[in-house]
Coordinates of C-alpha atoms in Angstrom, one line a residue:
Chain C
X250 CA 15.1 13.8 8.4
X251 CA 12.4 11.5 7.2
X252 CA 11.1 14.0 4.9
X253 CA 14.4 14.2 3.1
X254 CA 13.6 11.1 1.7
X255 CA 10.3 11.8 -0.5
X256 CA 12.5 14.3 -2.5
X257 CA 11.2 17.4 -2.9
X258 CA 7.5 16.4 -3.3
X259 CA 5.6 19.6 -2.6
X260 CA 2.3 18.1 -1.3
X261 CA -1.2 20.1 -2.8
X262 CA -4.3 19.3 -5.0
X263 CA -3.9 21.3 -8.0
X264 CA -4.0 21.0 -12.1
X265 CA -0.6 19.1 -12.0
X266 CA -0.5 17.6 -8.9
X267 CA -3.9 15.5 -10.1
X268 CA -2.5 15.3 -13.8
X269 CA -1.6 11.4 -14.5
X270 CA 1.9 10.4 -13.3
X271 CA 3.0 8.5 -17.1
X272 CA 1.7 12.0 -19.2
X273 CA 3.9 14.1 -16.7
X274 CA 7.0 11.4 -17.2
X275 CA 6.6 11.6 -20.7
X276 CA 5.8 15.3 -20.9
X277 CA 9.2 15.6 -19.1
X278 CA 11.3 14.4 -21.1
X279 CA 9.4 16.0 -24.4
X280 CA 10.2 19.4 -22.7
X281 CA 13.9 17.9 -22.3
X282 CA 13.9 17.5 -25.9
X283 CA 12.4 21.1 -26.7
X284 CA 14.8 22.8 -24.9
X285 CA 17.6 20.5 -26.8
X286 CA 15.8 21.6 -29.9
X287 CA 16.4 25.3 -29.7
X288 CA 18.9 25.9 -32.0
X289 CA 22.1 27.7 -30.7
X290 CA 22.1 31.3 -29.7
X291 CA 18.0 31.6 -30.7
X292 CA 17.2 32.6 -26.6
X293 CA 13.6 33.7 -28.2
X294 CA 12.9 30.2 -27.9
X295 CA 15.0 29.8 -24.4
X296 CA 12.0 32.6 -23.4
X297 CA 9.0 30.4 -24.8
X298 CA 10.3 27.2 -22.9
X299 CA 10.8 29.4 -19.6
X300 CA 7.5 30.6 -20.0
X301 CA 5.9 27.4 -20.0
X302 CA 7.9 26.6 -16.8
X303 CA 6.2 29.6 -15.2
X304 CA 3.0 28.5 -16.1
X305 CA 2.9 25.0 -15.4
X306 CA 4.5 26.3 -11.8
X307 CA 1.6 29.0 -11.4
X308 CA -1.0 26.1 -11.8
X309 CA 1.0 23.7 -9.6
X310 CA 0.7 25.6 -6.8
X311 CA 4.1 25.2 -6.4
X312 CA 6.1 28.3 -4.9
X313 CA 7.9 29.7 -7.7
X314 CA 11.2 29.6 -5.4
X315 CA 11.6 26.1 -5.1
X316 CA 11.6 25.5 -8.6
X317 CA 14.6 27.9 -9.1
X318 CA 15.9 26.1 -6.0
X319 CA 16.4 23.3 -7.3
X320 CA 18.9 24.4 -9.7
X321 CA 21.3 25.0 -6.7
X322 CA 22.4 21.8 -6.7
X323 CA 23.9 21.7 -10.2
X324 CA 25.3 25.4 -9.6
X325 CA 29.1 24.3 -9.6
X326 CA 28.7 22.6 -12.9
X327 CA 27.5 25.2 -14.5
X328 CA 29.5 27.7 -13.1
X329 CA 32.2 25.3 -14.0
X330 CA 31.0 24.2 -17.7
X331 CA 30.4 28.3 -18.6
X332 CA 34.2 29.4 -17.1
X333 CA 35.6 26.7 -19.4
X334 CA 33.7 28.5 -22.2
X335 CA 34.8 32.0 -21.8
X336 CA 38.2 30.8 -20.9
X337 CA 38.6 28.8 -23.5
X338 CA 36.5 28.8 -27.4
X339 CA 38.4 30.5 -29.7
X340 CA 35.7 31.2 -32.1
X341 CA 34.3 34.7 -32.9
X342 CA 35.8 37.9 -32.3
X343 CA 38.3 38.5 -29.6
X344 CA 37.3 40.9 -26.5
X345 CA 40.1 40.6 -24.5
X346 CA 43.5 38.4 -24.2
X347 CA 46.0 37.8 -21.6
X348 CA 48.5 34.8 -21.4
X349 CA 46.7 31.9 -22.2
X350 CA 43.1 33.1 -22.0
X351 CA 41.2 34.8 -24.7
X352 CA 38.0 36.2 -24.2
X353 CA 35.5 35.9 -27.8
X354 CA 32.1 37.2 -28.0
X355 CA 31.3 33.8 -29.1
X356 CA 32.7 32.1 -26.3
X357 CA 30.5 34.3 -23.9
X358 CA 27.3 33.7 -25.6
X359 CA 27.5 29.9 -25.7
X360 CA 28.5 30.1 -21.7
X361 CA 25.5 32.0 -21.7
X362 CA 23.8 29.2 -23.9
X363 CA 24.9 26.1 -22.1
X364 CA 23.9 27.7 -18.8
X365 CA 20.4 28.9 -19.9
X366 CA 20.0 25.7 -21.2
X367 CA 20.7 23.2 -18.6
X368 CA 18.9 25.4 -15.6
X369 CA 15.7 25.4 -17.8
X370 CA 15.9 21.3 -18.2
X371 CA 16.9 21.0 -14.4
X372 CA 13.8 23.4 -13.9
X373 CA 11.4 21.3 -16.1
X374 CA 12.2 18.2 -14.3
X375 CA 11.8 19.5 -10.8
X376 CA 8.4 20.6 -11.5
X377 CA 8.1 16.8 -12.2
X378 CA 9.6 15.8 -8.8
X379 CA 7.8 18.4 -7.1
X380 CA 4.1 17.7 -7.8
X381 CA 4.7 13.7 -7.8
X382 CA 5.1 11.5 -5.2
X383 CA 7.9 9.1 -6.0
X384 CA 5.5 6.0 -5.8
X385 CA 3.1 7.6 -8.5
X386 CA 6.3 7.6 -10.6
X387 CA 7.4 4.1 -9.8
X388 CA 3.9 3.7 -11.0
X389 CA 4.1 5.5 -14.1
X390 CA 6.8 4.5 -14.8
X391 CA 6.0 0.4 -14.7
X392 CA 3.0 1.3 -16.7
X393 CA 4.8 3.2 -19.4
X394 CA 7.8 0.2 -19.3
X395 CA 4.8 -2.2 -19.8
X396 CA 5.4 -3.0 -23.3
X397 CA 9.1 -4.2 -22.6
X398 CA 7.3 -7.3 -21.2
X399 CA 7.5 -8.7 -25.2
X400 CA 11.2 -8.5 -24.7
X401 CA 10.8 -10.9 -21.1
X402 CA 11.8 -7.8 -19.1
X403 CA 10.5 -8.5 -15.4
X404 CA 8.6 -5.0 -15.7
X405 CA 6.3 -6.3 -12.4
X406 CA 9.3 -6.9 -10.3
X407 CA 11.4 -4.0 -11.5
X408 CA 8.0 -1.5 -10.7
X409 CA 8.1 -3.9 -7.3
X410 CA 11.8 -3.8 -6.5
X411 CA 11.6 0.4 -6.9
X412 CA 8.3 1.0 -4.8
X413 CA 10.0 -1.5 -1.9
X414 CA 13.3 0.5 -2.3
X415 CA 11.4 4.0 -2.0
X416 CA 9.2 2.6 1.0
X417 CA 12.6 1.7 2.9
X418 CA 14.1 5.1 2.8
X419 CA 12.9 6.3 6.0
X420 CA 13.2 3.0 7.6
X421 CA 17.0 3.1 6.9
X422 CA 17.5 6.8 7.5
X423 CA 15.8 6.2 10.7
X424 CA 18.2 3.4 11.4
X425 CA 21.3 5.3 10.4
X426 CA 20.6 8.1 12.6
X427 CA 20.2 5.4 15.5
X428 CA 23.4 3.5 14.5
X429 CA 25.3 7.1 14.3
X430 CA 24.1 7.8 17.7
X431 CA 24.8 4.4 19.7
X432 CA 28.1 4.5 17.9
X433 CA 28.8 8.7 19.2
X434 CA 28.0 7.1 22.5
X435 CA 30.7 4.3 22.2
X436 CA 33.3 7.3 21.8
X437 CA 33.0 7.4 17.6
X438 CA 34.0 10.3 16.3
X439 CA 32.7 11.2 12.9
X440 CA 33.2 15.2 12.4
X441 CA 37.3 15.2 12.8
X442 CA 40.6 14.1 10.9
X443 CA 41.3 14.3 7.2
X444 CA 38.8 12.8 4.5
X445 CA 40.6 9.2 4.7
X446 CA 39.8 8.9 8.3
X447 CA 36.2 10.3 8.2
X448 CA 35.4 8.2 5.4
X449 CA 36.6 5.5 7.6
X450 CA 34.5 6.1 10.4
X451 CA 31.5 5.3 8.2
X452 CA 32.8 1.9 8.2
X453 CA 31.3 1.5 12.0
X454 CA 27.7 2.7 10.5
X455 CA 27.8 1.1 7.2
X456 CA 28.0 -2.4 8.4
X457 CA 25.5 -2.4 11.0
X458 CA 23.1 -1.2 8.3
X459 CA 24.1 -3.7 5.5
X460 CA 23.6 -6.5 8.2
X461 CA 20.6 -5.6 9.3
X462 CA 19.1 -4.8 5.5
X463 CA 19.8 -8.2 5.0
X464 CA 17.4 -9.1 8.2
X465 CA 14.7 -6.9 7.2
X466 CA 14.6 -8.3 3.4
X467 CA 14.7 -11.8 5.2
X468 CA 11.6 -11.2 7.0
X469 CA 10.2 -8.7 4.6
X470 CA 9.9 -11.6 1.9
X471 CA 8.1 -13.8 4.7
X472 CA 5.8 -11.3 5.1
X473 CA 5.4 -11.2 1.7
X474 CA 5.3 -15.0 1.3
X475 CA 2.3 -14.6 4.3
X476 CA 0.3 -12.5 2.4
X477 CA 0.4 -14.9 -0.7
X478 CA 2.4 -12.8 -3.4
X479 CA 3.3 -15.4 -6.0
X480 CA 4.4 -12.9 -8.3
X481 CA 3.0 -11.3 -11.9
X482 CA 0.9 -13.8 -12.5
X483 CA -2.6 -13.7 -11.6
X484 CA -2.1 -10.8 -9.7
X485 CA -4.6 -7.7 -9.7
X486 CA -3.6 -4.2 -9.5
X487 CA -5.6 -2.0 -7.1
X488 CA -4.7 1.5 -8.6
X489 CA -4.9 2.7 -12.0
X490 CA -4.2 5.6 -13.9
X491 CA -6.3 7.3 -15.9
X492 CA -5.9 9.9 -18.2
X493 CA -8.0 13.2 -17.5
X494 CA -8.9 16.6 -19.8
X495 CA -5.8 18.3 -17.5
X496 CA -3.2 15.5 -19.4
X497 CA -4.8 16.6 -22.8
X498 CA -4.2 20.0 -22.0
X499 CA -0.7 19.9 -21.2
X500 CA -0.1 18.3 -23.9
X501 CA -1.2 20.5 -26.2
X502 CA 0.7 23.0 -24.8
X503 CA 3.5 20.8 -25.2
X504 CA 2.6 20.6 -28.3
X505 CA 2.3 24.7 -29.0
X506 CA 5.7 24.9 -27.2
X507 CA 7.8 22.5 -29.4
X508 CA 6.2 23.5 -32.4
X509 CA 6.8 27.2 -31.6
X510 CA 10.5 26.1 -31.0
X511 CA 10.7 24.9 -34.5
X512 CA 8.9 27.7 -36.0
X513 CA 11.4 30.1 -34.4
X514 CA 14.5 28.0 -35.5
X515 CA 13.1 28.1 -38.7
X516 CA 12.0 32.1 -38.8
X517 CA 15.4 33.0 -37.4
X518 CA 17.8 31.1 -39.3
X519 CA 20.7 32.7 -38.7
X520 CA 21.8 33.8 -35.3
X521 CA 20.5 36.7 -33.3
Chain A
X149 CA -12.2 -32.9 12.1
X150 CA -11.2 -29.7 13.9
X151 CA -10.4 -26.2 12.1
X152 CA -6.4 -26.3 12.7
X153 CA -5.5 -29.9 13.7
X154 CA -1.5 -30.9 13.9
X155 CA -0.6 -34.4 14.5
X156 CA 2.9 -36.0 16.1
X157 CA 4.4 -32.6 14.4
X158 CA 8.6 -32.7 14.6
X159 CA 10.6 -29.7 12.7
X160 CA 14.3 -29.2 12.7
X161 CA 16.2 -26.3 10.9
X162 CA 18.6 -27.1 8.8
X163 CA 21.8 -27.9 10.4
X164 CA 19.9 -27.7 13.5
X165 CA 21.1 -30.8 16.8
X166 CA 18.3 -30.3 17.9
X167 CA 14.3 -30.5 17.0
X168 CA 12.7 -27.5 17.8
X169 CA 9.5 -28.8 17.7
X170 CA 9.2 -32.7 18.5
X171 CA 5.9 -34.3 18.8
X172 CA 3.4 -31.2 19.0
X173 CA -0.6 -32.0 19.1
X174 CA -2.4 -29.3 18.4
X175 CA -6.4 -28.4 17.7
X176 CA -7.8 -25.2 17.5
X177 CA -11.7 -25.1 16.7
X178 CA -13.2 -22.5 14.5
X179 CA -13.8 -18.7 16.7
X180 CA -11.4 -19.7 19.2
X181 CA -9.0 -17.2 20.6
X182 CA -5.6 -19.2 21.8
X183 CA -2.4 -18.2 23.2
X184 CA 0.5 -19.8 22.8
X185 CA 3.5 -18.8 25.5
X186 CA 7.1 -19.9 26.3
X187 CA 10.6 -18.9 26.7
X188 CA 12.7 -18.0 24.0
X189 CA 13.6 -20.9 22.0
X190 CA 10.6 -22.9 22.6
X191 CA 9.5 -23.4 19.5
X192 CA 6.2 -21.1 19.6
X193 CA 8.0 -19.2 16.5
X194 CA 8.3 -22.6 14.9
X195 CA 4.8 -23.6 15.2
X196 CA 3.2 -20.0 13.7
X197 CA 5.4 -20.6 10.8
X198 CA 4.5 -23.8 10.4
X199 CA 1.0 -23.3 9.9
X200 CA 1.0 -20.9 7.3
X201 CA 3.2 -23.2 5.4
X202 CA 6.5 -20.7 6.2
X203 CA 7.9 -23.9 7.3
X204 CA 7.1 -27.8 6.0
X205 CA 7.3 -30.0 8.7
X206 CA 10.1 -32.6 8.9
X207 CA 7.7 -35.2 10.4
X208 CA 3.7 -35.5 10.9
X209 CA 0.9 -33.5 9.6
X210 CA -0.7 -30.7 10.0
X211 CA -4.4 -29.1 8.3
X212 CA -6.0 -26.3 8.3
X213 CA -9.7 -25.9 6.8
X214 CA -8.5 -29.5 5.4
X215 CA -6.1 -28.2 4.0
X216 CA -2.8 -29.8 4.3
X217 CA 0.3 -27.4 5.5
X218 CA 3.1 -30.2 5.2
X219 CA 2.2 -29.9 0.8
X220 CA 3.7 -27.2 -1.1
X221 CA 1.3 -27.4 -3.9
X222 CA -1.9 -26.2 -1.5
X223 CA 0.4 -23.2 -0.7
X224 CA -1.3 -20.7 -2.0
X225 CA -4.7 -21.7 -0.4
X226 CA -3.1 -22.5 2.6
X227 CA -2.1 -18.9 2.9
X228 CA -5.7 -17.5 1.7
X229 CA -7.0 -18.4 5.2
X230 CA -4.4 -18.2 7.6
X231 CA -3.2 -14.6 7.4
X232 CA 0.0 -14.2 9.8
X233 CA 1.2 -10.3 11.5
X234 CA 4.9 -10.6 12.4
X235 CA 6.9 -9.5 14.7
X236 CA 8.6 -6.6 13.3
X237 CA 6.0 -3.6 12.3
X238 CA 8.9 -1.7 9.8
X239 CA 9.7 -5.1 8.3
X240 CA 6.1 -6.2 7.2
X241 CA 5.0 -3.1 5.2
X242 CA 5.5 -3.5 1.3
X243 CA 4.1 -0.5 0.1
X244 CA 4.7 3.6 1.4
X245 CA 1.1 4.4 1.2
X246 CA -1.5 2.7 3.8
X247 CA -3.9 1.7 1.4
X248 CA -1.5 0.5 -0.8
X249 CA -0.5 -2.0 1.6
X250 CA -3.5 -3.1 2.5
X251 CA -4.1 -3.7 -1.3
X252 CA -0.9 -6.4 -2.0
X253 CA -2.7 -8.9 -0.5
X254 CA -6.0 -8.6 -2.4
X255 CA -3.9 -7.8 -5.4
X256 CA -1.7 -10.9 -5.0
X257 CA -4.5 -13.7 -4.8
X258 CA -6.3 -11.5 -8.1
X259 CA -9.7 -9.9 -6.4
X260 CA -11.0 -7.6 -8.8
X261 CA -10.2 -3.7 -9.0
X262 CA -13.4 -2.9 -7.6
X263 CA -13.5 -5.4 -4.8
X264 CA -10.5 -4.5 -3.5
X265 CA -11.5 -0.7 -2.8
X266 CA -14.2 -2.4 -0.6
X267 CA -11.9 -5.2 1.3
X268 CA -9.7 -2.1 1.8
X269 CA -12.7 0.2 3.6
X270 CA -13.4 -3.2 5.8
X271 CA -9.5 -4.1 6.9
X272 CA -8.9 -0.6 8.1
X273 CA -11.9 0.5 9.4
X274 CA -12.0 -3.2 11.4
X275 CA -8.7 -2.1 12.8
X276 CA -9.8 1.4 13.3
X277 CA -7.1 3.3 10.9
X278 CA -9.7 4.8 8.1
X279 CA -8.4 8.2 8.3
X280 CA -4.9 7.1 7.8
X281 CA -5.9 5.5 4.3
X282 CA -3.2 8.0 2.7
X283 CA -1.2 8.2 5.0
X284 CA 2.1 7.7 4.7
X285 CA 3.3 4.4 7.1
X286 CA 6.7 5.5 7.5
X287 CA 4.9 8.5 9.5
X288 CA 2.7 6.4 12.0
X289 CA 3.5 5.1 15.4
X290 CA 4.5 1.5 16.2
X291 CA 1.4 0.2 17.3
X292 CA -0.2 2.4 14.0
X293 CA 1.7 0.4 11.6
X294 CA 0.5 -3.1 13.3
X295 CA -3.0 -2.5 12.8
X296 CA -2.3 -1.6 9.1
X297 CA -0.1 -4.8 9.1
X298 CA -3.6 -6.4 10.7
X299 CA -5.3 -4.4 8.2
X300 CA -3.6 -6.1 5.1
X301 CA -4.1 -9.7 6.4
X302 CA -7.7 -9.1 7.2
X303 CA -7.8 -8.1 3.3
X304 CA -7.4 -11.6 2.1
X305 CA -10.3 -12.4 4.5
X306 CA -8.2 -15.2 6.3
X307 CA -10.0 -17.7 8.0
X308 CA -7.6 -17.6 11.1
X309 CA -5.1 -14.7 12.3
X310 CA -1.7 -15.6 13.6
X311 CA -0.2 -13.0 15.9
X312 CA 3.7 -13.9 16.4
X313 CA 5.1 -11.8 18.6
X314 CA 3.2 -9.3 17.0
X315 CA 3.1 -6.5 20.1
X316 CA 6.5 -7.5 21.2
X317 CA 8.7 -4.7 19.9
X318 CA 5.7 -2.3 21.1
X319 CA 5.5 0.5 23.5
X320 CA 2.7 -0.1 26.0
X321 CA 0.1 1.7 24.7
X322 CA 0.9 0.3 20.9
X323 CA 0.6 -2.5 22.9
X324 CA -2.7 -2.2 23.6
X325 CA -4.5 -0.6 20.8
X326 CA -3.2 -4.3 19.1
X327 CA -4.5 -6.2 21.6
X328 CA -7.6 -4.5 21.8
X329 CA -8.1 -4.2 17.9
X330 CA -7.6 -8.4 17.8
X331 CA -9.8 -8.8 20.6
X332 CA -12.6 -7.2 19.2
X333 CA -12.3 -9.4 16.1
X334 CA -12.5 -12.6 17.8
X335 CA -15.7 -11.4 20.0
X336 CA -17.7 -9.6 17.2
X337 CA -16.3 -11.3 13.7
X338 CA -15.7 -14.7 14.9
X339 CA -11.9 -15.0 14.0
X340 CA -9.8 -17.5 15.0
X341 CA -6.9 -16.4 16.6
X342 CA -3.7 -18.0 17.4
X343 CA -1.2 -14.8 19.6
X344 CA 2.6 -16.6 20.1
X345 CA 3.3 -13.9 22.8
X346 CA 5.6 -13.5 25.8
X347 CA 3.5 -11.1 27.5
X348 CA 1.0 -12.8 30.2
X349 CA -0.9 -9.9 30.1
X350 CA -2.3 -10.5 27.2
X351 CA -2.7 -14.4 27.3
X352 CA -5.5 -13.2 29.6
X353 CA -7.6 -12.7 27.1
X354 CA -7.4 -16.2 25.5
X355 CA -9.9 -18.7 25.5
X356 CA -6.9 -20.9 25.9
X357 CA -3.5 -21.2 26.7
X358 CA -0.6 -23.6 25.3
X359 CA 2.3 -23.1 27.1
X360 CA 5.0 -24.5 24.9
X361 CA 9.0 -25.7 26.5
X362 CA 11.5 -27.2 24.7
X363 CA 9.3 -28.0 21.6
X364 CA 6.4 -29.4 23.4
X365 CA 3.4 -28.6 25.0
X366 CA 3.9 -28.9 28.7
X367 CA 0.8 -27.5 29.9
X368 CA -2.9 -26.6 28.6
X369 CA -5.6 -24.7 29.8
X370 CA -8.0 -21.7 30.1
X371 CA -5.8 -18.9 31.5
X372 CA -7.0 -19.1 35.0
X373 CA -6.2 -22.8 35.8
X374 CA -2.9 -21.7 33.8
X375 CA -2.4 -19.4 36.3
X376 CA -2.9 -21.6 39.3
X377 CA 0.3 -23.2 38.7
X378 CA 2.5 -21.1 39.5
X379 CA 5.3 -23.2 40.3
X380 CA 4.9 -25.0 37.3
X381 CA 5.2 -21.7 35.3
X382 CA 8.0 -20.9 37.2
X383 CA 9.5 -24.3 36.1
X384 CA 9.5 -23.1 32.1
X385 CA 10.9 -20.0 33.0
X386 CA 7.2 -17.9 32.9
X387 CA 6.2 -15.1 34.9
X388 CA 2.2 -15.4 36.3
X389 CA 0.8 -11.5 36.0
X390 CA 1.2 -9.6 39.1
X391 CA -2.7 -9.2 40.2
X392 CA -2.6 -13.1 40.1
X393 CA 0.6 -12.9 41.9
X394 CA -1.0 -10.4 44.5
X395 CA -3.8 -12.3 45.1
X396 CA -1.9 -15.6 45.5
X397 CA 0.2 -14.3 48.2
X398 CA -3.4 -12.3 49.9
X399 CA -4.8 -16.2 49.7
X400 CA -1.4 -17.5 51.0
X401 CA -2.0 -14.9 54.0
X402 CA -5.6 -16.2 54.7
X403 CA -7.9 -14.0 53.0
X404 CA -10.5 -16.0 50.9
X405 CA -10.3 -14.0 47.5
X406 CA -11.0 -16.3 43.6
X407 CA -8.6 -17.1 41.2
X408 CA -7.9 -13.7 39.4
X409 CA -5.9 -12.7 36.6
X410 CA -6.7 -9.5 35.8
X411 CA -6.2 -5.8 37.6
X412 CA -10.0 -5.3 37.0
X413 CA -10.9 -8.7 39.1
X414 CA -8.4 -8.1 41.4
X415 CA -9.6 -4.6 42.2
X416 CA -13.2 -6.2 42.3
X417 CA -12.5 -8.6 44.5
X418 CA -10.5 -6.1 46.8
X419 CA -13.1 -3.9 46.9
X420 CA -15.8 -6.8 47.7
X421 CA -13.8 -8.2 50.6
X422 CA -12.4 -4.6 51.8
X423 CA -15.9 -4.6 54.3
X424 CA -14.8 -7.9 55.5
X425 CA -11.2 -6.6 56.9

């Protein structure tokens, strides 16, 4: 149960795992926009971007299977978004018709598109989520937000607020799992009845745990009070990123990848 | 003037009837281990929290290192020496990584990067969890995650540790690897210690004992003269430790054994008399 909490971090020391947290965030998101970039129904470039998944997962030491896994959990909306599109676009020649549906070649190949497309974003990303811990991204990510400090946002306590919240995860699912079973004792019953009256035996649970977050952040910010936190100011930080050959790397790959999506976009310009 | 000297010390909570501390006098030289016990509601709480400045006192005053805890403004270096372990080992943790933890104290009083790597290889290995630096503390026992909480007071170098309550939501053995862990850094770094504890077991390994009722301190001593007054213990609702018990009732049966307060003595003594029988 506890392990639920770190995500899917898949712990090992390889090429990715060691690369720095804030070139990983950031390489993210550029690989968010190359697949964004590919222009409509140009899969050559859907191909170059899956590659790169496959190679950044081969040097992750990642198995390749829970990358693809973590699709799964966006499966109905897919399925959902691509029925709407074969159902429903107009556009292109008709294959088949019957009552209110019409079938278009068109309207297959963007179902085709859309899907392709967001499996290979939800793919980048977990390859993010799998080969750092969540703290190293809190991390990152305070270091990367470090600029917004010229527009007086409280970077330090937002970094803090996140890395507090992440450490009490298995604190509180350890509680909830104790407050479900004292309450299972007591005669609750949490697995029968329609969704009103199972959503109402959370109630039981919920409360307990609210009430005692309340204690734990109480003596939680003594502790911290103890152990002279003041805030921002004057304050040291312990770890810090650095920036090795393997972030250069990637991102010249990331580079090669985005400008090879161009290129194609360009090369092809009309549909394939 | 002594290390930790409180004067005529009174605090009420807010909205309190009561003061749960009235008129405590308190000095604690510098290397001294001392226990403080009492009932619930005695006001041993009150006075750990007071010292570290947790608490102001509503009347008298009280200084550590010279340093006074009744003014807000010496805060700060108030806290740099007396480092406090709480009660609650889940509740004291602020980071998911051991060595992170250890680091937010260093990190909050600014020691450079550096440094800290080094007060960090002296905390744990003081309280014997090296190998756990990565570790994840959500994944250690009880007892685990109150020597890293030791861990990441030691890291501000504290002048004086306050335990309160610190083993009381332990198992036995957490119990022990605590006791053991702030024992050892009394006897071989010279740490002042100050353990609020309900346990008498480990009172017995005080150089002294305050034994607080009601907000004062009713009685004062080295643990075995403590001990020997049994019915006043009784009075404030304290418990003596069953090998002092034993051998209170053999001496109140007419066998000539010492004042002993731990298993180890009693069985000593058992075994020394045993030829005499």
């Amino acid at each position: 149960m506890k392990d639920v909490a770190f995500g899917q971090y898949y712990p090992a020391r390889s090429f990715v795992h060691r690369m720095d947290p804030r070139f990983k965030i950031v390489l993210s998101i550029a690989y968010i926009v190359a697949v964004f970039l590919v222009r409509e129904f140009h899969f050559l470039g859907f191909a170059a971007a899956f590659a790169f998944i496959v190679i950044a997962t081969a040097v992750s030491r990642v198995p390749f299977f829970k990358v693809l896994k973590s699709v799964k959990g966006i499966l109905f909306f897919v399925i959902f978004s691509s029925v709407l599109q074969v159902l429903f676009n107009r556009e292109g020649t008709v294959l088949a018709e019957w009552w209110v549906i019409v079938i278009t070649d068109v309207g297959l190949l963007r179902a085709a598109f859309i899907t392709l497309r967001i499996m290979l974003v939800v793919m980048g990303t977990a390859i993010l989520t799998l080969t750092t811990t969540p703290v190293e991204i809190a991390d990152g990510l305070e270091s990367l937000l470090t600029p917004l400090k010229w527009i007086k946002f409280p970077v330090h306590e937002f970094a803090l607020i996140m890395s507090i919240a992440l450490r009490f995860i298995p604190t509180l699912m350890d509680e909830t799992e104790r407050i479900i079973n004292a309450q299972k004792a007591r005669g609750a019953d949490f697995e029968s009845g329609n969704l009103f009256k199972r959503i109402r035996a959370l109630i039981p649970i919920l409360i307990p745990l609210l009430v005692s977050s309340f204690r734990r952040a109480d003596e939680l910010g003594d502790a911290m009070d103890a152990r002279c936190y003041s805030g921002a100011k004057g304050r040291t930080k312990y770890k810090k990123m650095r920036p090795t050959y393997r972030d250069f790397i990637a991102l010249a790959l990331m580079a090669g990848l985005i400008a090879g999506i161009v290129l194609l976009n360009g090369v092809l310009g009309v549909p394939v | 003037m002594s290390f930790i000297e409180a004067k005529e010390v009174y605090y009420r909570y807010p909205q309190a009837e009561k003061d749960a501390l009235c008129g405590v006098d308190l000095t604690v030289e510098k290397g001294e281990y001392v226990a403080v016990i009492g009932h619930n509601g005695s006001g041993k709480s009150t006075l750990a929290r007071l010292l570290n400045g947790l608490l102001q006192p509503t009347k008298g005053e009280i200084f550590v290192d010279g340093i006074s805890a009744a003014d807000k403004k010496t805060l700060f270096e108030l806290r740099k020496r007396v480092g406090v372990v709480f009660q609650n080992p889940d509740n004291q943790l602020v980071a998911s990584i051991v060595e992170d933890d250890v680091a937010f104290g260093p990190e909050n009083i600014g020691v450079p990067r550096k440094e800290i790597g080094e007060r960090i290889d002296f905390a744990l290995s003081a309280v014997g969890m090296q190998e756990y630096r990565k570790s994840m503390a959500s994944r250690l026992s009880g007892g685990q995650k109150q020597r890293v909480a030791i861990a990441g007071v030691l890291a501000i170098r504290p002048e004086v540790l306050i335990l309160d309550e610190s083993t009381a939501m332990l198992d036995p053995r957490g119990r022990r690897e605590v006791t053991d862990v702030v024992k050892k850094l009394n006897r071989e770094n010279g740490m002042t210690v100050l353990a609020v504890t309900h346990y008498m077991d480990e009172v017995c390994e005080a150089d002294r004992v305050l034994v607080l009722s009601d907000g004062k301190i009713v009685m004062s001593g080295t643990p075995a003269e403590i001990f020997s007054r049994e019915e006043e213990l009784e009075k404030y609702e304290l418990d003596v430790p069953v090998p002092a018990r034993i051998a209170a009732m053999l001496r109140a049966g007419g066998m000539e054994i010492g004042r002993i307060y731990t298993k180890e003595e009693l069985g000593d003594e058992l075994c020394r008399l045993l030829p005499k029988i």
